CSV table of C-alpha atoms in Angstrom, one decimal:
chain,number,residue,atom,x,y,z
A,39,MET,CA,36.2,66.3,-10.3
A,40,GLY,CA,38.3,67.8,-12.9
A,41,GLY,CA,40.0,71.2,-12.5
A,42,GLY,CA,37.5,72.7,-15.2
A,43,ALA,CA,34.5,71.9,-13.1
A,44,THR,CA,36.1,73.1,-10.0
A,45,ARG,CA,37.0,76.5,-11.6
A,46,LEU,CA,33.2,76.8,-12.7
A,47,TYR,CA,32.0,76.5,-9.0
A,48,SER,CA,34.6,78.8,-7.7
A,49,THR,CA,33.6,81.3,-10.5
A,50,LEU,CA,29.8,80.5,-9.3
A,51,ALA,CA,30.7,81.2,-5.7
A,52,HIS,CA,32.6,84.4,-6.4
A,53,THR,CA,29.8,85.8,-8.5
A,54,LEU,CA,27.3,85.2,-5.6
A,55,SER,CA,29.5,86.3,-2.9
A,56,SER,CA,30.1,89.3,-4.7
A,57,SER,CA,26.7,90.5,-5.6
A,58,GLY,CA,26.0,91.7,-2.1
A,59,GLY,CA,22.5,92.8,-0.7
A,60,SER,CA,20.1,90.6,1.3
A,61,SER,CA,18.7,87.3,-0.3
A,62,HIS,CA,17.8,87.1,-3.6
A,63,ARG,CA,17.0,84.5,-6.9
A,64,VAL,CA,20.2,82.7,-7.3
A,65,PRO,CA,21.3,82.7,-10.9
A,66,LEU,CA,22.7,79.3,-11.1
A,67,PRO,CA,23.4,78.3,-14.5
A,68,LEU,CA,22.0,74.6,-13.9
A,69,ALA,CA,22.7,73.5,-17.4
A,70,HIS,CA,26.5,74.1,-16.9
A,71,LEU,CA,26.2,72.2,-13.9
A,72,GLU,CA,24.5,69.2,-15.3
A,73,ARG,CA,27.3,68.8,-17.8
A,74,TYR,CA,29.6,67.7,-15.1
A,75,GLN,CA,27.5,65.0,-13.7
A,76,PRO,CA,28.7,61.6,-14.9
A,77,ALA,CA,25.9,59.1,-15.7
A,78,ASP,CA,25.1,56.5,-13.3
A,79,THR,CA,25.6,53.2,-14.8
A,80,ASN,CA,25.3,51.1,-12.1
A,81,LEU,CA,21.4,52.2,-11.9
A,82,ASP,CA,19.1,49.6,-13.9
A,83,PRO,CA,19.2,51.2,-17.4
A,84,ASP,CA,15.7,50.8,-17.8
A,85,LEU,CA,15.1,53.3,-14.8
A,86,CYS,CA,17.9,55.9,-15.6
A,87,GLN,CA,19.4,56.5,-19.0
A,88,GLY,CA,21.5,59.4,-18.9
A,89,GLN,CA,20.2,62.9,-18.2
A,90,LYS,CA,17.5,63.3,-20.7
A,91,GLY,CA,14.6,61.4,-18.7
A,92,SER,CA,11.7,63.7,-19.6
A,93,SER,CA,12.1,62.3,-23.2
A,94,LEU,CA,11.8,58.8,-22.1
A,95,SER,CA,8.7,57.1,-21.5
A,96,PRO,CA,6.7,56.8,-17.9
A,97,LEU,CA,7.8,54.1,-15.3
A,98,ASP,CA,5.6,52.3,-13.4
A,99,PRO,CA,6.4,53.0,-9.6
A,100,ALA,CA,5.2,49.5,-8.7
A,101,GLU,CA,7.9,48.3,-11.0
A,102,VAL,CA,10.5,50.6,-9.9
A,103,LEU,CA,9.9,49.7,-6.2
A,104,ARG,CA,10.1,46.0,-7.0
A,105,GLN,CA,13.5,46.8,-8.5
A,106,CYS,CA,14.8,48.2,-5.4
A,107,LYS,CA,13.5,45.7,-3.0
A,108,GLU,CA,15.1,43.2,-5.4
A,109,ALA,CA,18.3,45.0,-5.6
A,110,LEU,CA,18.4,45.3,-1.6
A,111,SER,CA,17.1,41.5,-1.1
A,112,ASP,CA,20.4,40.8,0.7
A,113,ARG,CA,20.5,43.5,3.1
A,114,PRO,CA,18.3,44.0,6.4
A,115,PRO,CA,14.6,45.0,5.9
A,116,ARG,CA,13.7,48.6,6.3
A,117,PHE,CA,11.9,50.1,9.1
A,118,ARG,CA,8.2,49.4,9.7
A,119,ARG,CA,6.5,52.8,10.2
A,120,THR,CA,3.1,53.5,10.5
A,121,PHE,CA,1.1,56.7,10.1
A,122,ILE,CA,-0.6,58.2,13.2
A,123,GLN,CA,-3.8,59.7,12.1
A,124,PRO,CA,-5.5,62.4,14.2
A,125,SER,CA,-8.5,62.9,11.9
A,126,ASP,CA,-9.6,60.8,8.6
A,127,SER,CA,-8.0,61.9,5.3
A,128,ASN,CA,-10.1,63.0,2.3
A,129,ALA,CA,-9.6,62.9,-1.6
A,130,GLY,CA,-7.9,66.4,-1.3
A,131,THR,CA,-4.9,65.3,1.0
A,132,ILE,CA,-1.5,66.4,0.1
A,133,ARG,CA,1.3,63.9,1.0
A,134,VAL,CA,4.6,66.0,2.0
A,135,MET,CA,7.9,64.3,2.6
A,136,GLN,CA,10.9,66.1,4.4
A,137,TRP,CA,14.4,64.4,4.4
A,138,ASN,CA,17.9,65.1,4.4
A,139,ILE,CA,19.2,62.0,2.1
A,140,LEU,CA,23.1,62.4,3.1
A,141,ALA,CA,25.3,63.7,0.5
A,142,GLN,CA,27.3,60.7,-1.0
A,143,ALA,CA,30.5,62.8,-0.8
A,144,LEU,CA,29.9,63.8,2.9
A,145,GLY,CA,28.9,60.3,3.8
A,146,GLU,CA,32.0,58.8,2.3
A,147,GLY,CA,34.4,61.6,2.7
A,148,LEU,CA,33.6,64.0,5.7
A,149,ASP,CA,31.0,63.0,8.2
A,150,SER,CA,33.1,59.8,9.6
A,151,PHE,CA,30.3,57.7,10.9
A,152,VAL,CA,32.6,55.9,13.0
A,153,GLN,CA,30.1,52.6,13.3
A,154,CYS,CA,28.5,52.5,9.9
A,155,PRO,CA,30.4,49.9,8.0
A,156,PRO,CA,31.9,51.4,4.7
A,157,GLU,CA,30.0,49.3,2.4
A,158,ALA,CA,26.6,50.7,3.8
A,159,LEU,CA,27.8,54.0,2.5
A,160,ASN,CA,28.3,52.9,-1.3
A,161,TRP,CA,26.2,54.4,-3.7
A,162,SER,CA,25.7,51.4,-5.5
A,163,ARG,CA,23.1,50.5,-3.0
A,164,ARG,CA,22.5,53.6,-0.9
A,165,LYS,CA,20.5,54.9,-4.3
A,166,TYR,CA,18.0,52.0,-4.1
A,167,LEU,CA,17.5,52.4,-0.3
A,168,ILE,CA,16.7,56.4,-1.0
A,169,LEU,CA,14.3,55.6,-3.9
A,170,ASP,CA,12.5,52.6,-1.9
A,171,GLU,CA,11.9,55.1,1.0
A,172,ILE,CA,10.7,57.6,-1.4
A,173,LEU,CA,8.2,55.3,-3.3
A,174,THR,CA,7.0,53.5,-0.4
A,175,TYR,CA,5.4,56.7,0.8
A,176,ARG,CA,4.8,58.4,-2.8
A,177,PRO,CA,4.6,62.1,-1.8
A,178,HIS,CA,3.0,64.5,-3.7
A,179,VAL,CA,5.7,67.0,-2.7
A,180,LEU,CA,9.3,65.8,-1.9
A,181,CYS,CA,11.6,68.3,0.1
A,182,LEU,CA,15.1,67.0,-0.1
A,183,GLN,CA,18.5,68.2,1.5
A,184,GLU,CA,22.0,67.3,0.7
A,185,VAL,CA,21.5,66.1,-2.8
A,186,ASP,CA,24.5,65.4,-4.7
A,187,HIS,CA,23.2,63.1,-7.3
A,188,TYR,CA,20.3,65.0,-8.8
A,189,PHE,CA,21.2,65.2,-12.3
A,190,ASP,CA,22.4,61.5,-12.8
A,191,THR,CA,19.8,59.8,-10.4
A,192,LEU,CA,17.1,61.6,-8.6
A,193,GLN,CA,15.7,63.7,-11.5
A,194,PRO,CA,15.8,61.3,-14.3
A,195,VAL,CA,14.1,58.7,-12.5
A,196,LEU,CA,11.6,60.7,-10.7
A,197,VAL,CA,10.8,62.8,-13.7
A,198,ARG,CA,9.6,59.3,-15.4
A,199,LEU,CA,7.5,58.6,-12.5
A,200,GLY,CA,5.5,62.1,-13.0
A,201,TYR,CA,7.4,64.4,-10.8
A,202,SER,CA,8.6,67.9,-12.1
A,203,SER,CA,11.4,69.3,-9.9
A,204,ARG,CA,14.2,72.1,-9.4
A,205,PHE,CA,17.5,72.0,-8.0
A,206,CYS,CA,19.4,74.7,-5.8
A,207,PRO,CA,23.0,73.8,-5.1
A,208,LYS,CA,25.1,75.6,-2.1
A,209,PRO,CA,27.3,78.2,-3.7
A,210,TRP,CA,30.5,76.7,-1.6
A,211,SER,CA,29.4,72.9,-1.1
A,212,PRO,CA,31.8,71.2,1.2
A,213,CYS,CA,31.2,68.3,-1.3
A,214,LEU,CA,33.8,69.8,-3.4
A,215,ASP,CA,36.6,69.1,-1.1
A,216,VAL,CA,36.0,65.4,-1.3
A,217,GLU,CA,38.2,63.8,-4.1
A,218,GLY,CA,35.8,61.8,-6.6
A,219,ASN,CA,33.0,64.1,-5.6
A,220,ASN,CA,29.5,64.3,-7.7
A,221,GLY,CA,29.4,68.0,-7.6
A,222,PRO,CA,27.7,70.2,-5.1
A,223,ASP,CA,25.1,69.4,-2.6
A,224,GLY,CA,21.9,71.3,-2.4
A,225,CYS,CA,18.2,71.3,-1.8
A,226,ALA,CA,16.0,69.7,-4.1
A,227,LEU,CA,12.1,70.3,-4.5
A,228,PHE,CA,9.9,67.7,-6.4
A,229,PHE,CA,6.2,67.7,-7.0
A,230,ASP,CA,3.6,65.3,-8.6
A,231,GLU,CA,2.6,66.9,-12.0
A,232,SER,CA,-0.8,65.0,-12.0
A,233,ARG,CA,-1.4,66.6,-8.6
A,234,PHE,CA,-0.1,70.3,-8.9
A,235,GLU,CA,0.7,72.9,-11.5
A,236,LEU,CA,3.6,75.1,-11.0
A,237,LEU,CA,3.0,78.9,-10.9
A,238,ASP,CA,6.3,80.1,-9.8
A,239,CYS,CA,9.8,79.1,-8.0
A,240,VAL,CA,12.3,81.1,-6.4
A,241,SER,CA,15.8,79.9,-5.7
A,242,LEU,CA,17.4,81.8,-2.8
A,243,GLN,CA,20.8,82.4,-1.2
A,244,LEU,CA,20.0,83.2,2.6
A,245,SER,CA,21.6,85.9,4.1
A,246,ALA,CA,22.6,87.1,7.6
A,247,MET,CA,22.5,90.7,8.2
A,248,THR,CA,22.3,91.5,4.6
A,249,ILE,CA,25.6,89.1,3.9
A,250,PRO,CA,25.0,86.3,1.5
A,251,THR,CA,25.8,83.0,3.3
A,252,ASN,CA,26.3,79.1,2.1
A,253,GLN,CA,22.6,78.1,2.5
A,254,VAL,CA,20.0,78.0,0.2
A,255,ALA,CA,16.3,77.6,-0.2
A,256,LEU,CA,13.8,76.9,-2.8
A,257,VAL,CA,10.1,78.4,-2.7
A,258,MET,CA,7.7,77.4,-5.0
A,259,ILE,CA,3.9,78.3,-5.4
A,260,LEU,CA,1.7,75.3,-6.7
A,261,ARG,CA,-1.8,75.0,-7.5
A,262,CYS,CA,-3.7,71.8,-6.6
A,263,ARG,CA,-5.3,70.3,-9.6
A,264,ILE,CA,-8.3,68.9,-7.4
A,265,THR,CA,-9.1,71.8,-5.3
A,266,MET,CA,-7.4,74.6,-7.5
A,267,ARG,CA,-6.1,76.1,-4.1
A,268,HIS,CA,-2.8,77.5,-4.1
A,269,VAL,CA,0.1,76.5,-1.9
A,270,CYS,CA,3.5,77.8,-0.9
A,271,VAL,CA,5.9,75.1,-0.4
A,272,ALA,CA,9.9,75.8,0.5
A,273,VAL,CA,12.6,73.7,1.5
A,274,THR,CA,16.1,74.7,3.1
A,275,HIS,CA,19.0,73.4,4.9
A,276,LEU,CA,20.5,75.9,7.6
A,277,LYS,CA,24.1,76.1,8.8
A,278,ALA,CA,25.1,73.2,10.8
A,279,ARG,CA,27.2,72.6,14.2
A,280,SER,CA,27.3,73.9,17.6
A,281,GLY,CA,28.3,77.8,17.9
A,282,TRP,CA,26.4,78.9,14.9
A,283,GLU,CA,23.0,79.2,16.5
A,284,TRP,CA,23.1,82.9,15.6
A,285,LEU,CA,23.7,82.4,11.8
A,286,ARG,CA,20.8,79.8,12.0
A,287,SER,CA,18.3,82.4,13.6
A,288,ALA,CA,19.5,85.2,10.9
A,289,GLN,CA,19.0,82.8,8.3
A,290,GLY,CA,15.4,81.4,9.5
A,291,SER,CA,14.4,85.3,9.8
A,292,ASP,CA,15.6,85.8,6.2
A,293,LEU,CA,13.8,83.0,4.9
A,294,LEU,CA,10.6,83.9,6.4
A,295,ARG,CA,10.7,87.2,5.0
A,296,GLN,CA,11.7,86.2,1.5
A,297,ILE,CA,8.7,83.5,1.8
A,298,GLN,CA,6.2,86.3,2.6
A,299,ASN,CA,7.5,88.5,-0.4
A,300,VAL,CA,6.9,85.6,-2.6
A,301,VAL,CA,3.5,84.8,-1.1
A,302,GLN,CA,2.5,88.6,-1.5
A,303,THR,CA,3.3,88.7,-5.2
A,304,HIS,CA,0.5,85.8,-5.7
A,305,THR,CA,-2.1,87.0,-3.6
A,306,VAL,CA,-5.4,85.7,-4.5
A,307,ARG,CA,-8.4,87.6,-4.5
A,308,THR,CA,-12.1,86.7,-4.1
A,309,SER,CA,-14.8,88.1,-6.4
A,310,ALA,CA,-15.7,90.7,-3.4
A,311,GLY,CA,-12.1,92.1,-3.3
A,312,SER,CA,-10.6,90.2,-0.3
A,313,SER,CA,-7.4,88.5,-0.1
A,314,VAL,CA,-7.4,84.7,0.3
A,315,PRO,CA,-4.2,83.6,2.4
A,316,ILE,CA,-1.9,81.0,0.6
A,317,PRO,CA,-1.2,78.0,2.8
A,318,LEU,CA,2.3,77.4,3.5
A,319,ILE,CA,4.5,74.5,3.7
A,320,ILE,CA,8.2,74.9,5.0
A,321,CYS,CA,10.2,71.9,5.2
A,322,GLY,CA,13.9,71.4,6.0
A,323,ASP,CA,17.1,70.5,8.4
A,324,PHE,CA,17.6,73.5,10.1
A,325,ASN,CA,20.4,71.9,12.2
A,326,ALA,CA,18.5,73.3,15.3
A,327,ILE,CA,17.0,71.9,18.6
A,328,PRO,CA,13.3,73.0,19.4
A,329,THR,CA,14.9,75.4,22.1
A,330,GLU,CA,16.7,77.4,19.7
A,331,GLU,CA,16.0,80.8,18.8
A,332,VAL,CA,15.5,79.9,15.1
A,333,TYR,CA,12.8,77.4,16.1
A,334,CYS,CA,11.0,80.1,18.3
A,335,ARG,CA,11.0,82.2,15.4
A,336,PHE,CA,9.1,80.2,13.4
A,337,VAL,CA,6.8,79.5,16.5
A,338,THR,CA,6.0,83.1,16.9
A,339,SER,CA,6.4,84.1,13.3
A,340,PRO,CA,2.9,86.3,11.9
A,341,LEU,CA,2.8,83.8,9.2
A,342,GLY,CA,1.0,81.4,11.8
A,343,LEU,CA,3.0,78.3,11.6
A,344,ASP,CA,3.1,75.3,13.6
A,345,SER,CA,5.2,72.2,13.5
A,346,ALA,CA,3.4,69.2,12.1
A,347,TYR,CA,5.3,66.4,13.9
A,348,LYS,CA,4.2,67.6,17.5
A,349,LYS,CA,1.0,65.7,16.4
A,350,LEU,CA,3.2,62.6,17.5
A,351,SER,CA,2.6,63.8,21.1
A,352,GLN,CA,-0.1,62.9,23.2
A,353,ASP,CA,-0.8,66.8,23.8
A,354,CYS,CA,0.6,68.1,20.5
A,355,SER,CA,2.9,70.3,21.9
A,356,THR,CA,6.3,68.5,21.8
A,357,GLU,CA,8.6,67.5,19.1
A,358,PRO,CA,9.9,63.7,18.6
A,359,GLU,CA,12.8,62.8,20.7
A,360,PHE,CA,14.8,62.7,17.4
A,361,THR,CA,15.0,62.9,13.8
A,362,THR,CA,18.7,61.9,13.5
A,363,TRP,CA,20.6,59.3,15.5
A,364,LYS,CA,24.5,58.9,14.6
A,365,ILE,CA,27.9,58.0,15.9
A,366,ARG,CA,30.9,60.3,15.0
A,367,PRO,CA,34.1,60.6,16.5
A,368,THR,CA,33.0,63.3,18.6
A,369,GLY,CA,30.2,61.1,20.2
A,370,GLU,CA,26.7,60.1,19.9
A,371,CYS,CA,24.1,62.5,18.5
A,372,CYS,CA,20.3,61.6,18.9
A,373,THR,CA,18.3,64.7,18.5
A,374,THR,CA,15.6,66.5,16.6
A,375,LEU,CA,17.1,68.8,13.6
A,376,ASP,CA,14.2,68.3,10.9
A,377,TYR,CA,11.1,69.9,10.7
A,378,ILE,CA,7.7,70.4,8.7
A,379,TRP,CA,6.2,73.7,9.2
A,380,TYR,CA,2.4,74.5,8.0
A,381,SER,CA,-0.1,77.3,8.2
A,382,GLN,CA,-2.4,76.2,11.0
A,383,ASP,CA,-5.1,78.5,9.8
A,384,THR,CA,-5.6,77.1,6.5
A,385,LEU,CA,-4.0,73.5,6.7
A,386,ARG,CA,-4.9,70.7,8.6
A,387,VAL,CA,-2.5,67.6,9.7
A,388,ASP,CA,-4.4,64.4,8.7
A,389,ALA,CA,-1.8,61.9,9.3
A,390,VAL,CA,1.9,61.9,10.4
A,391,LEU,CA,4.7,58.8,9.9
A,392,ASP,CA,5.9,57.7,13.3
A,393,MET,CA,9.4,57.2,14.1
A,394,PRO,CA,11.3,53.8,14.6
A,395,SER,CA,12.2,52.3,17.9
A,396,GLU,CA,15.6,52.5,19.2
A,397,GLU,CA,15.7,48.8,18.7
A,398,GLU,CA,14.9,49.0,14.8
A,399,ILE,CA,17.4,51.6,14.5
A,400,GLY,CA,20.1,49.4,16.0
A,401,PRO,CA,23.3,49.7,18.2
A,402,ASN,CA,25.3,51.2,15.6
A,403,ARG,CA,22.6,53.9,14.6
A,404,LEU,CA,22.5,55.6,11.3
A,405,PRO,CA,23.3,55.5,8.3
A,406,SER,CA,22.9,51.7,8.2
A,407,PHE,CA,22.5,48.8,5.6
A,408,SER,CA,18.9,49.2,6.2
A,409,TYR,CA,18.6,53.1,6.1
A,410,PRO,CA,20.6,55.2,3.7
A,411,SER,CA,20.8,58.8,5.7
A,412,ASP,CA,21.9,59.8,9.2
A,413,HIS,CA,18.3,61.7,9.2
A,414,LEU,CA,14.9,59.9,9.0
A,415,SER,CA,12.4,61.0,6.5
A,416,LEU,CA,9.6,63.0,7.8
A,417,VAL,CA,6.1,62.3,5.9
A,418,CYS,CA,2.8,64.3,6.5
A,419,ASP,CA,-0.6,64.2,5.2
A,420,PHE,CA,-2.1,67.6,4.9
A,421,SER,CA,-5.6,68.9,3.9
A,422,PHE,CA,-7.2,72.5,3.2
A,423,LYS,CA,-9.4,73.3,5.9
A,424,GLU,CA,-12.0,74.7,3.8
A,425,ASP,CA,-12.4,71.1,2.3
A,426,GLU,CA,-13.3,69.4,5.5
């Protein structure tokens, strides 16, 4: 990335860090960020033509999926994952995908996956694996972290598949330290426009003890076009690495507070004057195992949250054994860091996508030729309890 872009991001970071106070709506000049995103000339030109995808004709999801599979025909097959269904779904089911897709700059430059072949990390193939995963499950709501190819790939392709979206980059993204980077990574939230109407979107820079941090979140208020019910969806990516447990806890508390503030401004009242609670879905790479304080804060939150992926366990009380499995110079990491939280009083979990086996993942772990990220996608089907 050229010096002009680097100066832009440095100025942006300085502006955010000097604003002080608690979490706030981040005034990110995305139009300026977009200017520095190169066009992806390797992707099929019928899928992605520059950055103005909204002005192009719609795409057939089945055709895009076919093109992805054709581009990957010489690679090992993807994992075969099935849905575990605690109960029957209905026409009002909302499918949500949570996924840290692995920033391209980090995968190639900083994360050091020592047993992953360098060829498996090439964006020319990895982008097809990412699109293949998304289009296989066709979520109505898609929550992504470590997105550094938003403007040149994901947004232009997905907008032509009927998705609308917002992107919130980290103010001091480590991607910018990698030579040849594609800009800062951040969180992105996509929703199916045929299913939802956007009522509000808030971009947040999370704080710890009123001090702004490098972690961000997006919070959307959506209205379901089938049930006309409102739902609040949030996506975040908390601070990584051991030793930062206290910071993750503070960021999680700040996020919960900010979400509650957003929800309160969109309170729906009945004809009798009583308020109707807005269901919450909070997705993210929390970088926290289930015994960490930030996890406990979400479990005990007055918002009445539960973790959807506990439905995979027989007693519905424990998380999966892993959502990420990788090998770095420091050793092997197999643990659960990713979650989909939901309002257990107003939403019902209809189905949960299971995890691949150790044999399917393979001895070199993730990422690999058959999977583009070191984190596995989480996919859940929800329905409003009143619609049972």
